[in-house]
PDB file of C-alpha atoms in Angstrom:
ATOM      1  CA  MET G   1     -41.460-121.625 -30.558  1.00  0.00           C
ATOM      2  CA  GLN G   2     -38.258-123.640 -31.037  1.00  0.00           C
ATOM      3  CA  TYR G   3     -37.661-121.877 -34.405  1.00  0.00           C
ATOM      4  CA  ALA G   4     -38.179-118.450 -32.798  1.00  0.00           C
ATOM      5  CA  SER G   5     -35.824-119.359 -29.947  1.00  0.00           C
ATOM      6  CA  PHE G   6     -33.189-120.581 -32.433  1.00  0.00           C
ATOM      7  CA  ARG G   7     -33.559-117.383 -34.514  1.00  0.00           C
ATOM      8  CA  ASN G   8     -33.146-115.227 -31.395  1.00  0.00           C
ATOM      9  CA  THR G   9     -30.055-117.199 -30.416  1.00  0.00           C
ATOM     10  CA  VAL G  10     -28.484-116.732 -33.875  1.00  0.00           C
ATOM     11  CA  SER G  11     -29.331-113.024 -33.777  1.00  0.00           C
ATOM     12  CA  GLY G  12     -27.656-112.743 -30.368  1.00  0.00           C
ATOM     13  CA  PHE G  13     -24.510-114.474 -31.621  1.00  0.00           C
ATOM     14  CA  THR G  14     -24.460-112.189 -34.699  1.00  0.00           C
ATOM     15  CA  GLN G  15     -24.651-109.072 -32.535  1.00  0.00           C
ATOM     16  CA  LEU G  16     -21.954-110.429 -30.232  1.00  0.00           C
ATOM     17  CA  ALA G  17     -19.704-111.156 -33.208  1.00  0.00           C
ATOM     18  CA  LEU G  18     -20.191-107.627 -34.522  1.00  0.00           C
ATOM     19  CA  LEU G  19     -19.344-106.165 -31.121  1.00  0.00           C
ATOM     20  CA  VAL G  20     -16.197-108.293 -30.949  1.00  0.00           C
ATOM     21  CA  GLN G  21     -15.152-107.106 -34.430  1.00  0.00           C
ATOM     22  CA  VAL G  22     -15.713-103.443 -33.507  1.00  0.00           C
ATOM     23  CA  ALA G  23     -13.802-103.859 -30.246  1.00  0.00           C
ATOM     24  CA  ALA G  24     -10.955-105.573 -32.086  1.00  0.00           C
ATOM     25  CA  ALA G  25     -10.841-102.777 -34.646  1.00  0.00           C
ATOM     26  CA  PHE G  26     -10.542-100.139 -31.932  1.00  0.00           C
ATOM     27  CA  ALA G  27      -7.983-102.248 -30.037  1.00  0.00           C
ATOM     28  CA  THR G  28      -5.747-102.453 -33.110  1.00  0.00           C
ATOM     29  CA  GLN G  29      -5.926 -98.702 -33.823  1.00  0.00           C
ATOM     30  CA  PRO G  30      -2.566 -97.046 -33.119  1.00  0.00           C
ATOM     31  CA  ALA G  31      -2.387 -94.618 -30.211  1.00  0.00           C
ATOM     32  CA  THR G  32      -0.291 -92.241 -32.295  1.00  0.00           C
ATOM     33  CA  ILE G  33       0.157 -91.397 -35.955  1.00  0.00           C
ATOM     34  CA  LYS G  34       3.050 -89.819 -37.831  1.00  0.00           C
ATOM     35  CA  ILE G  35       2.421 -86.783 -40.024  1.00  0.00           C
ATOM     36  CA  PRO G  36       5.100 -86.921 -42.750  1.00  0.00           C
ATOM     37  CA  ASP G  37       7.341 -84.072 -43.743  1.00  0.00           C
ATOM     38  CA  SER G  38       5.960 -81.939 -46.614  1.00  0.00           C
ATOM     39  CA  THR G  39       2.300 -82.781 -45.858  1.00  0.00           C
ATOM     40  CA  PRO G  40       0.359 -79.847 -47.408  1.00  0.00           C
ATOM     41  CA  ILE G  41      -1.983 -77.692 -45.317  1.00  0.00           C
ATOM     42  CA  ARG G  42      -4.377 -75.182 -46.845  1.00  0.00           C
ATOM     43  CA  LEU G  43      -4.815 -72.181 -44.541  1.00  0.00           C
ATOM     44  CA  THR G  44      -7.126 -69.169 -44.433  1.00  0.00           C
ATOM     45  CA  VAL G  45      -5.740 -65.801 -43.278  1.00  0.00           C
ATOM     46  CA  MET G  46      -8.021 -64.566 -40.475  1.00  0.00           C
ATOM     47  CA  ASP G  47      -6.613 -61.026 -40.237  1.00  0.00           C
ATOM     48  CA  ARG G  48      -6.619 -58.112 -42.632  1.00  0.00           C
ATOM     49  CA  LEU G  49      -2.975 -57.225 -43.284  1.00  0.00           C
ATOM     50  CA  ASN G  50      -1.840 -53.940 -44.772  1.00  0.00           C
ATOM     51  CA  SER G  51       1.650 -52.563 -45.225  1.00  0.00           C
ATOM     52  CA  ALA G  52       0.400 -49.155 -44.027  1.00  0.00           C
ATOM     53  CA  THR G  53      -0.851 -50.390 -40.632  1.00  0.00           C
ATOM     54  CA  SER G  54       0.855 -53.727 -39.890  1.00  0.00           C
ATOM     55  CA  GLU G  55       4.010 -53.759 -37.792  1.00  0.00           C
ATOM     56  CA  VAL G  56       6.899 -56.197 -37.501  1.00  0.00           C
ATOM     57  CA  ASP G  57       6.133 -59.000 -34.980  1.00  0.00           C
ATOM     58  CA  ASP G  58       2.353 -58.473 -35.198  1.00  0.00           C
ATOM     59  CA  THR G  59       0.625 -61.837 -34.695  1.00  0.00           C
ATOM     60  CA  VAL G  60      -1.085 -63.268 -37.766  1.00  0.00           C
ATOM     61  CA  HIS G  61      -3.913 -65.758 -37.191  1.00  0.00           C
ATOM     62  CA  PHE G  62      -4.807 -68.564 -39.601  1.00  0.00           C
ATOM     63  CA  GLU G  63      -7.420 -71.317 -39.755  1.00  0.00           C
ATOM     64  CA  VAL G  64      -7.057 -74.709 -41.419  1.00  0.00           C
ATOM     65  CA  ALA G  65      -9.365 -74.587 -44.449  1.00  0.00           C
ATOM     66  CA  GLU G  66      -9.535 -78.339 -45.230  1.00  0.00           C
ATOM     67  CA  ASP G  67      -9.120 -81.567 -43.247  1.00  0.00           C
ATOM     68  CA  VAL G  68      -5.545 -82.867 -43.340  1.00  0.00           C
ATOM     69  CA  ARG G  69      -5.476 -86.660 -43.688  1.00  0.00           C
ATOM     70  CA  VAL G  70      -2.828 -89.332 -43.286  1.00  0.00           C
ATOM     71  CA  ARG G  71      -3.798 -92.776 -44.625  1.00  0.00           C
ATOM     72  CA  GLY G  72      -7.466 -91.813 -44.463  1.00  0.00           C
ATOM     73  CA  THR G  73      -7.356 -90.525 -40.874  1.00  0.00           C
ATOM     74  CA  VAL G  74      -8.053 -86.873 -40.119  1.00  0.00           C
ATOM     75  CA  VAL G  75      -4.954 -85.672 -38.247  1.00  0.00           C
ATOM     76  CA  ILE G  76      -5.627 -81.924 -38.429  1.00  0.00           C
ATOM     77  CA  PRO G  77      -9.347 -81.123 -38.765  1.00  0.00           C
ATOM     78  CA  ARG G  78     -10.726 -78.154 -40.656  1.00  0.00           C
ATOM     79  CA  GLY G  79     -11.061 -75.171 -38.326  1.00  0.00           C
ATOM     80  CA  SER G  80      -7.854 -75.878 -36.389  1.00  0.00           C
ATOM     81  CA  MET G  81      -5.853 -72.770 -35.568  1.00  0.00           C
ATOM     82  CA  ALA G  82      -2.434 -71.755 -36.827  1.00  0.00           C
ATOM     83  CA  SER G  83      -0.298 -68.776 -35.938  1.00  0.00           C
ATOM     84  CA  GLY G  84       2.427 -66.669 -37.496  1.00  0.00           C
ATOM     85  CA  HIS G  85       3.814 -63.167 -37.374  1.00  0.00           C
ATOM     86  CA  VAL G  86       4.764 -60.237 -39.579  1.00  0.00           C
ATOM     87  CA  VAL G  87       8.430 -60.530 -40.542  1.00  0.00           C
ATOM     88  CA  ALA G  88       8.989 -57.343 -42.555  1.00  0.00           C
ATOM     89  CA  VAL G  89       6.973 -54.272 -43.565  1.00  0.00           C
ATOM     90  CA  GLN G  90       7.763 -51.523 -46.026  1.00  0.00           C
ATOM     91  CA  HIS G  91       5.321 -48.656 -46.302  1.00  0.00           C
ATOM     92  CA  ARG G  92       4.664 -47.118 -49.688  1.00  0.00           C
ATOM     93  CA  LYS G  93       7.123 -44.427 -50.667  1.00  0.00           C
ATOM     94  CA  ARG G  94       7.223 -41.513 -53.009  1.00  0.00           C
ATOM     95  CA  MET G  95       8.176 -41.909 -56.653  1.00  0.00           C
ATOM     96  CA  GLY G  96       5.649 -44.718 -57.032  1.00  0.00           C
ATOM     97  CA  GLN G  97       7.408 -47.325 -54.888  1.00  0.00           C
ATOM     98  CA  GLY G  98       4.715 -49.549 -53.427  1.00  0.00           C
ATOM     99  CA  GLY G  99       4.427 -51.227 -50.061  1.00  0.00           C
ATOM    100  CA  LYS G 100       5.814 -54.608 -49.077  1.00  0.00           C
ATOM    101  CA  LEU G 101       4.722 -57.083 -46.418  1.00  0.00           C
ATOM    102  CA  VAL G 102       6.295 -60.428 -45.523  1.00  0.00           C
ATOM    103  CA  PHE G 103       4.806 -62.785 -42.929  1.00  0.00           C
ATOM    104  CA  SER G 104       5.487 -66.257 -41.575  1.00  0.00           C
ATOM    105  CA  VAL G 105       3.375 -69.237 -40.578  1.00  0.00           C
ATOM    106  CA  ASP G 106       5.076 -70.430 -37.419  1.00  0.00           C
ATOM    107  CA  PHE G 107       2.961 -73.423 -36.390  1.00  0.00           C
ATOM    108  CA  VAL G 108      -0.365 -75.209 -36.764  1.00  0.00           C
ATOM    109  CA  ARG G 109      -1.976 -76.792 -33.704  1.00  0.00           C
ATOM    110  CA  ALA G 110      -2.854 -80.495 -33.787  1.00  0.00           C
ATOM    111  CA  PRO G 111      -5.904 -81.889 -31.888  1.00  0.00           C
ATOM    112  CA  ASP G 112      -3.658 -83.213 -29.093  1.00  0.00           C
ATOM    113  CA  GLY G 113      -2.279 -79.709 -28.490  1.00  0.00           C
ATOM    114  CA  THR G 114       1.026 -80.246 -30.289  1.00  0.00           C
ATOM    115  CA  ASP G 115       2.313 -77.223 -32.222  1.00  0.00           C
ATOM    116  CA  LEU G 116       3.556 -78.464 -35.594  1.00  0.00           C
ATOM    117  CA  SER G 117       6.172 -76.333 -37.353  1.00  0.00           C
ATOM    118  CA  VAL G 118       5.458 -75.527 -40.997  1.00  0.00           C
ATOM    119  CA  ARG G 119       7.232 -73.946 -43.969  1.00  0.00           C
ATOM    120  CA  ALA G 120       6.336 -72.265 -47.229  1.00  0.00           C
ATOM    121  CA  GLN G 121       8.070 -74.595 -49.701  1.00  0.00           C
ATOM    122  CA  SER G 122       7.088 -78.190 -50.456  1.00  0.00           C
ATOM    123  CA  GLU G 123      10.763 -79.251 -50.343  1.00  0.00           C
ATOM    124  CA  ARG G 124      12.678 -78.802 -47.106  1.00  0.00           C
ATOM    125  CA  LYS G 125      15.579 -76.386 -47.319  1.00  0.00           C
ATOM    126  CA  GLY G 126      18.125 -76.004 -44.542  1.00  0.00           C
ATOM    127  CA  LYS G 127      17.517 -76.721 -40.872  1.00  0.00           C
ATOM    128  CA  SER G 128      15.276 -73.773 -40.030  1.00  0.00           C
ATOM    129  CA  LYS G 129      11.923 -74.672 -38.481  1.00  0.00           C
ATOM    130  CA  ARG G 130      10.368 -71.282 -39.168  1.00  0.00           C
ATOM    131  CA  SER G 131       8.582 -70.722 -42.430  1.00  0.00           C
ATOM    132  CA  VAL G 132       9.164 -67.256 -43.863  1.00  0.00           C
ATOM    133  CA  MET G 133       6.369 -66.882 -46.361  1.00  0.00           C
ATOM    134  CA  PRO G 134       6.297 -63.884 -48.710  1.00  0.00           C
ATOM    135  CA  SER G 135       2.885 -62.371 -49.272  1.00  0.00           C
ATOM    136  CA  PRO G 136       0.916 -64.317 -51.907  1.00  0.00           C
ATOM    137  CA  LEU G 137      -0.462 -61.035 -53.259  1.00  0.00           C
ATOM    138  CA  HIS G 138       1.361 -58.324 -55.165  1.00  0.00           C
ATOM    139  CA  VAL G 139       1.283 -54.544 -54.754  1.00  0.00           C
ATOM    140  CA  LEU G 140      -2.194 -53.456 -55.838  1.00  0.00           C
ATOM    141  CA  GLY G 141      -1.039 -50.436 -57.838  1.00  0.00           C
ATOM    142  CA  ARG G 142       1.776 -48.018 -58.401  1.00  0.00           C
ATOM    143  CA  GLY G 143       2.517 -46.127 -55.219  1.00  0.00           C
ATOM    144  CA  LYS G 144      -0.058 -48.045 -53.166  1.00  0.00           C
ATOM    145  CA  ASP G 145       0.258 -50.038 -49.954  1.00  0.00           C
ATOM    146  CA  LEU G 146      -0.062 -53.798 -50.110  1.00  0.00           C
ATOM    147  CA  GLU G 147      -3.221 -55.278 -48.584  1.00  0.00           C
ATOM    148  CA  ILE G 148      -3.890 -58.949 -47.892  1.00  0.00           C
ATOM    149  CA  PRO G 149      -7.646 -59.342 -47.309  1.00  0.00           C
ATOM    150  CA  GLN G 150      -9.119 -61.442 -44.546  1.00  0.00           C
ATOM    151  CA  GLY G 151     -10.077 -64.828 -46.022  1.00  0.00           C
ATOM    152  CA  THR G 152      -7.054 -65.127 -48.324  1.00  0.00           C
ATOM    153  CA  HIS G 153      -6.025 -68.776 -48.843  1.00  0.00           C
ATOM    154  CA  ILE G 154      -2.395 -69.873 -48.716  1.00  0.00           C
ATOM    155  CA  LEU G 155      -0.637 -73.245 -48.846  1.00  0.00           C
ATOM    156  CA  ALA G 156       1.926 -74.340 -46.249  1.00  0.00           C
ATOM    157  CA  TYR G 157       3.746 -77.625 -45.593  1.00  0.00           C
ATOM    158  CA  ILE G 158       4.555 -79.611 -42.462  1.00  0.00           C
ATOM    159  CA  ASN G 159       8.223 -79.058 -41.602  1.00  0.00           C
ATOM    160  CA  GLY G 160       9.738 -82.398 -40.588  1.00  0.00           C
ATOM    161  CA  ASN G 161       8.079 -85.593 -39.354  1.00  0.00           C
ATOM    162  CA  HIS G 162       5.734 -85.156 -36.393  1.00  0.00           C
ATOM    163  CA  GLU G 163       4.033 -87.813 -34.281  1.00  0.00           C
ATOM    164  CA  ILE G 164       0.754 -86.889 -32.595  1.00  0.00           C
ATOM    165  CA  SER G 165      -1.675 -88.667 -30.298  1.00  0.00           C
ATOM    166  CA  LEU G 166      -4.999 -89.887 -31.652  1.00  0.00           C
ATOM    167  CA  ALA G 167      -6.629 -89.873 -28.216  1.00  0.00           C
ATOM    168  CA  ASN G 168      -8.408 -86.576 -28.914  1.00  0.00           C
ATOM    169  CA  ASN G 169      -9.505 -87.533 -32.420  1.00  0.00           C
ATOM    170  CA  SER G 170     -13.067 -88.844 -32.314  1.00  0.00           C
ATOM    171  CA  PRO G 171     -13.756 -92.020 -34.405  1.00  0.00           C
ATOM    172  CA  ALA G 172     -16.506 -90.148 -36.251  1.00  0.00           C
ATOM    173  CA  ALA G 173     -14.178 -87.354 -37.302  1.00  0.00           C
ATOM    174  CA  ALA G 174     -11.383 -89.753 -38.197  1.00  0.00           C
ATOM    175  CA  SER G 175     -13.636 -91.900 -40.373  1.00  0.00           C
ATOM    176  CA  GLN G 176     -15.145 -89.071 -42.388  1.00  0.00           C
ATOM    177  CA  THR G 177     -14.225 -88.793 -46.054  1.00  0.00           C
ATOM    178  CA  SER G 178     -14.001 -85.708 -48.193  1.00  0.00           C
ATOM    179  CA  SER G 179     -17.198 -86.762 -49.957  1.00  0.00           C
ATOM    180  CA  ASP G 180     -19.273 -86.762 -46.752  1.00  0.00           C
ATOM    181  CA  PRO G 181     -22.254 -84.415 -47.106  1.00  0.00           C
ATOM    182  CA  VAL G 182     -22.207 -81.224 -45.041  1.00  0.00           C
ATOM    183  CA  THR G 183     -25.508 -79.690 -44.015  1.00  0.00           C
ATOM    184  CA  PRO G 184     -25.509 -76.205 -45.534  1.00  0.00           C
ATOM    185  CA  VAL G 185     -26.551 -73.118 -43.608  1.00  0.00           C
ATOM    186  CA  SER G 186     -29.236 -71.125 -45.343  1.00  0.00           C
ATOM    187  CA  PRO G 187     -27.950 -67.683 -46.428  1.00  0.00           C
ATOM    188  CA  GLY G 188     -31.047 -66.188 -44.824  1.00  0.00           C
ATOM    189  CA  ASP G 189     -29.911 -67.460 -41.416  1.00  0.00           C
ATOM    190  CA  ILE G 190     -26.615 -65.526 -41.571  1.00  0.00           C
ATOM    191  CA  SER G 191     -26.167 -62.004 -40.193  1.00  0.00           C
ATOM    192  CA  SER G 192     -23.422 -59.582 -41.225  1.00  0.00           C
ATOM    193  CA  VAL G 193     -21.737 -57.711 -38.396  1.00  0.00           C
ATOM    194  CA  VAL G 194     -19.397 -54.812 -39.149  1.00  0.00           C
ATOM    195  CA  VAL G 195     -16.980 -54.628 -36.206  1.00  0.00           C
ATOM    196  CA  THR G 196     -14.819 -51.563 -35.584  1.00  0.00           C
ATOM    197  CA  SER G 197     -12.861 -50.628 -32.499  1.00  0.00           C
ATOM    198  CA  THR G 198     -10.671 -48.021 -30.896  1.00  0.00           C
ATOM    199  CA  PRO G 199      -7.849 -48.948 -31.165  1.00  0.00           C
ATOM    200  CA  ASP G 200      -7.829 -50.844 -34.477  1.00  0.00           C
ATOM    201  CA  HIS G 201      -6.412 -54.356 -34.911  1.00  0.00           C
ATOM    202  CA  SER G 202      -8.236 -55.777 -31.888  1.00  0.00           C
ATOM    203  CA  ASP G 203      -9.076 -59.490 -31.871  1.00  0.00           C
ATOM    204  CA  ILE G 204     -12.695 -60.497 -32.588  1.00  0.00           C
ATOM    205  CA  SER G 205     -13.907 -63.736 -30.967  1.00  0.00           C
ATOM    206  CA  VAL G 206     -17.427 -65.150 -31.182  1.00  0.00           C
ATOM    207  CA  ASP G 207     -18.352 -67.991 -28.814  1.00  0.00           C
ATOM    208  CA  GLY G 208     -14.666 -68.406 -28.052  1.00  0.00           C
ATOM    209  CA  LYS G 209     -13.617 -68.740 -31.711  1.00  0.00           C
ATOM    210  CA  PHE G 210     -11.288 -66.175 -33.264  1.00  0.00           C
ATOM    211  CA  LEU G 211     -12.812 -64.602 -36.400  1.00  0.00           C
ATOM    212  CA  GLY G 212     -10.405 -61.801 -37.308  1.00  0.00           C
ATOM    213  CA  THR G 213      -9.244 -58.356 -36.280  1.00  0.00           C
ATOM    214  CA  THR G 214     -10.944 -54.971 -36.406  1.00  0.00           C
ATOM    215  CA  PRO G 215     -12.068 -53.393 -38.616  1.00  0.00           C
ATOM    216  CA  SER G 216     -13.743 -56.417 -40.225  1.00  0.00           C
ATOM    217  CA  THR G 217     -17.105 -57.679 -41.405  1.00  0.00           C
ATOM    218  CA  VAL G 218     -17.915 -61.085 -39.932  1.00  0.00           C
ATOM    219  CA  ARG G 219     -20.774 -63.384 -40.891  1.00  0.00           C
ATOM    220  CA  ILE G 220     -22.473 -65.132 -37.982  1.00  0.00           C
ATOM    221  CA  ALA G 221     -25.443 -67.495 -37.773  1.00  0.00           C
ATOM    222  CA  SER G 222     -28.584 -66.054 -36.189  1.00  0.00           C
ATOM    223  CA  GLY G 223     -29.203 -66.581 -32.487  1.00  0.00           C
ATOM    224  CA  ASP G 224     -27.470 -65.695 -29.207  1.00  0.00           C
ATOM    225  CA  HIS G 225     -23.672 -65.358 -29.289  1.00  0.00           C
ATOM    226  CA  SER G 226     -20.948 -64.240 -26.899  1.00  0.00           C
ATOM    227  CA  VAL G 227     -18.825 -61.573 -28.625  1.00  0.00           C
ATOM    228  CA  THR G 228     -15.414 -60.584 -27.249  1.00  0.00           C
ATOM    229  CA  ILE G 229     -13.168 -57.763 -28.482  1.00  0.00           C
ATOM    230  CA  GLU G 230      -9.694 -57.654 -26.952  1.00  0.00           C
ATOM    231  CA  LYS G 231      -6.218 -56.280 -27.475  1.00  0.00           C
ATOM    232  CA  ALA G 232      -3.035 -56.497 -25.423  1.00  0.00           C
ATOM    233  CA  GLY G 233      -2.802 -53.608 -22.966  1.00  0.00           C
ATOM    234  CA  PHE G 234      -6.584 -52.986 -22.945  1.00  0.00           C
ATOM    235  CA  LYS G 235      -9.522 -54.362 -20.964  1.00  0.00           C
ATOM    236  CA  ALA G 236     -11.491 -56.966 -22.893  1.00  0.00           C
ATOM    237  CA  TRP G 237     -15.009 -56.019 -24.049  1.00  0.00           C
ATOM    238  CA  GLN G 238     -17.626 -58.787 -23.941  1.00  0.00           C
ATOM    239  CA  ARG G 239     -21.354 -58.832 -24.636  1.00  0.00           C
ATOM    240  CA  ILE G 240     -24.119 -61.323 -25.425  1.00  0.00           C
ATOM    241  CA  MET G 241     -25.685 -60.410 -28.774  1.00  0.00           C
ATOM    242  CA  THR G 242     -28.916 -61.717 -30.281  1.00  0.00           C
ATOM    243  CA  LEU G 243     -28.737 -61.759 -34.072  1.00  0.00           C
ATOM    244  CA  SER G 244     -31.823 -62.041 -36.237  1.00  0.00           C
ATOM    245  CA  PRO G 245     -31.714 -63.948 -39.557  1.00  0.00           C
ATOM    246  CA  GLY G 246     -30.364 -61.861 -42.415  1.00  0.00           C
ATOM    247  CA  GLY G 247     -29.544 -58.919 -40.172  1.00  0.00           C
ATOM    248  CA  ASN G 248     -26.939 -56.206 -40.786  1.00  0.00           C
ATOM    249  CA  ILE G 249     -25.370 -54.801 -37.625  1.00  0.00           C
ATOM    250  CA  THR G 250     -22.581 -52.309 -36.964  1.00  0.00           C
ATOM    251  CA  LEU G 251     -20.640 -52.782 -33.728  1.00  0.00           C
ATOM    252  CA  ASP G 252     -18.312 -49.956 -32.670  1.00  0.00           C
ATOM    253  CA  VAL G 253     -16.301 -50.684 -29.531  1.00  0.00           C
ATOM    254  CA  SER G 254     -13.978 -48.445 -27.512  1.00  0.00           C
ATOM    255  CA  LEU G 255     -11.545 -50.372 -25.342  1.00  0.00           C
ATOM    256  CA  ASP G 256     -10.315 -48.954 -22.031  1.00  0.00           C
ATOM    257  CA  LYS G 257      -6.578 -48.973 -21.548  1.00  0.00           C
ATOM    258  CA  ILE G 258      -5.272 -50.971 -18.573  1.00  0.00           C
ATOM    259  CA  PRO G 259      -3.717 -48.511 -16.098  1.00  0.00           C
TER     260      PRO G 259
END
């Protein structure tokens, strides 16, 4: 009995010591962290851009493709949003002159809500905080318009030093490493949804997450989802859709103009 009591006492002290160590570790964690200038960010283009249909100042949506880390801490998690706009458009012309499209990445949003300015080059040039990024793709053929497909990957860089709060970064997310296993989704559980709309270039959101602009084909896990199609100047369209595994659905939406 005395041995069991002693063992229980030691076990209690061990647990207490571990709790003290964990508490001390969290107490010493900084409340903020600095993201250095020129930190690279890999982005995915979420819209389909085309020099025949895109217009200057059109918004371009991006998504962070990989976790951005500073000293092992995730400061910008994969899936974070970024935004830019079309800077210049040149439609294809006669005599074989192809189209041209130039767009910018204006900012990427950190978990604490801070909008971080970015640029196209790894080395900072001048004092401008706007990144004018030429299209990473070339004209597809003589006399053709330039198209940048949805899902295209580009590389941008943090413009200047930025300090963000870690209050919204969960310890689990911050402690993950790039080698952590990710549970894959079975291809059979994914449905393909072809989304078209009148007018074109309307935003597609599923469960509150932006997935691209119409016309697009989006891949969504089976189950119930809230689908929203919206465009400035028109009433938003929203429905609850039930998708079966491996399904192929076509969704054609007509938006009503706001009077």
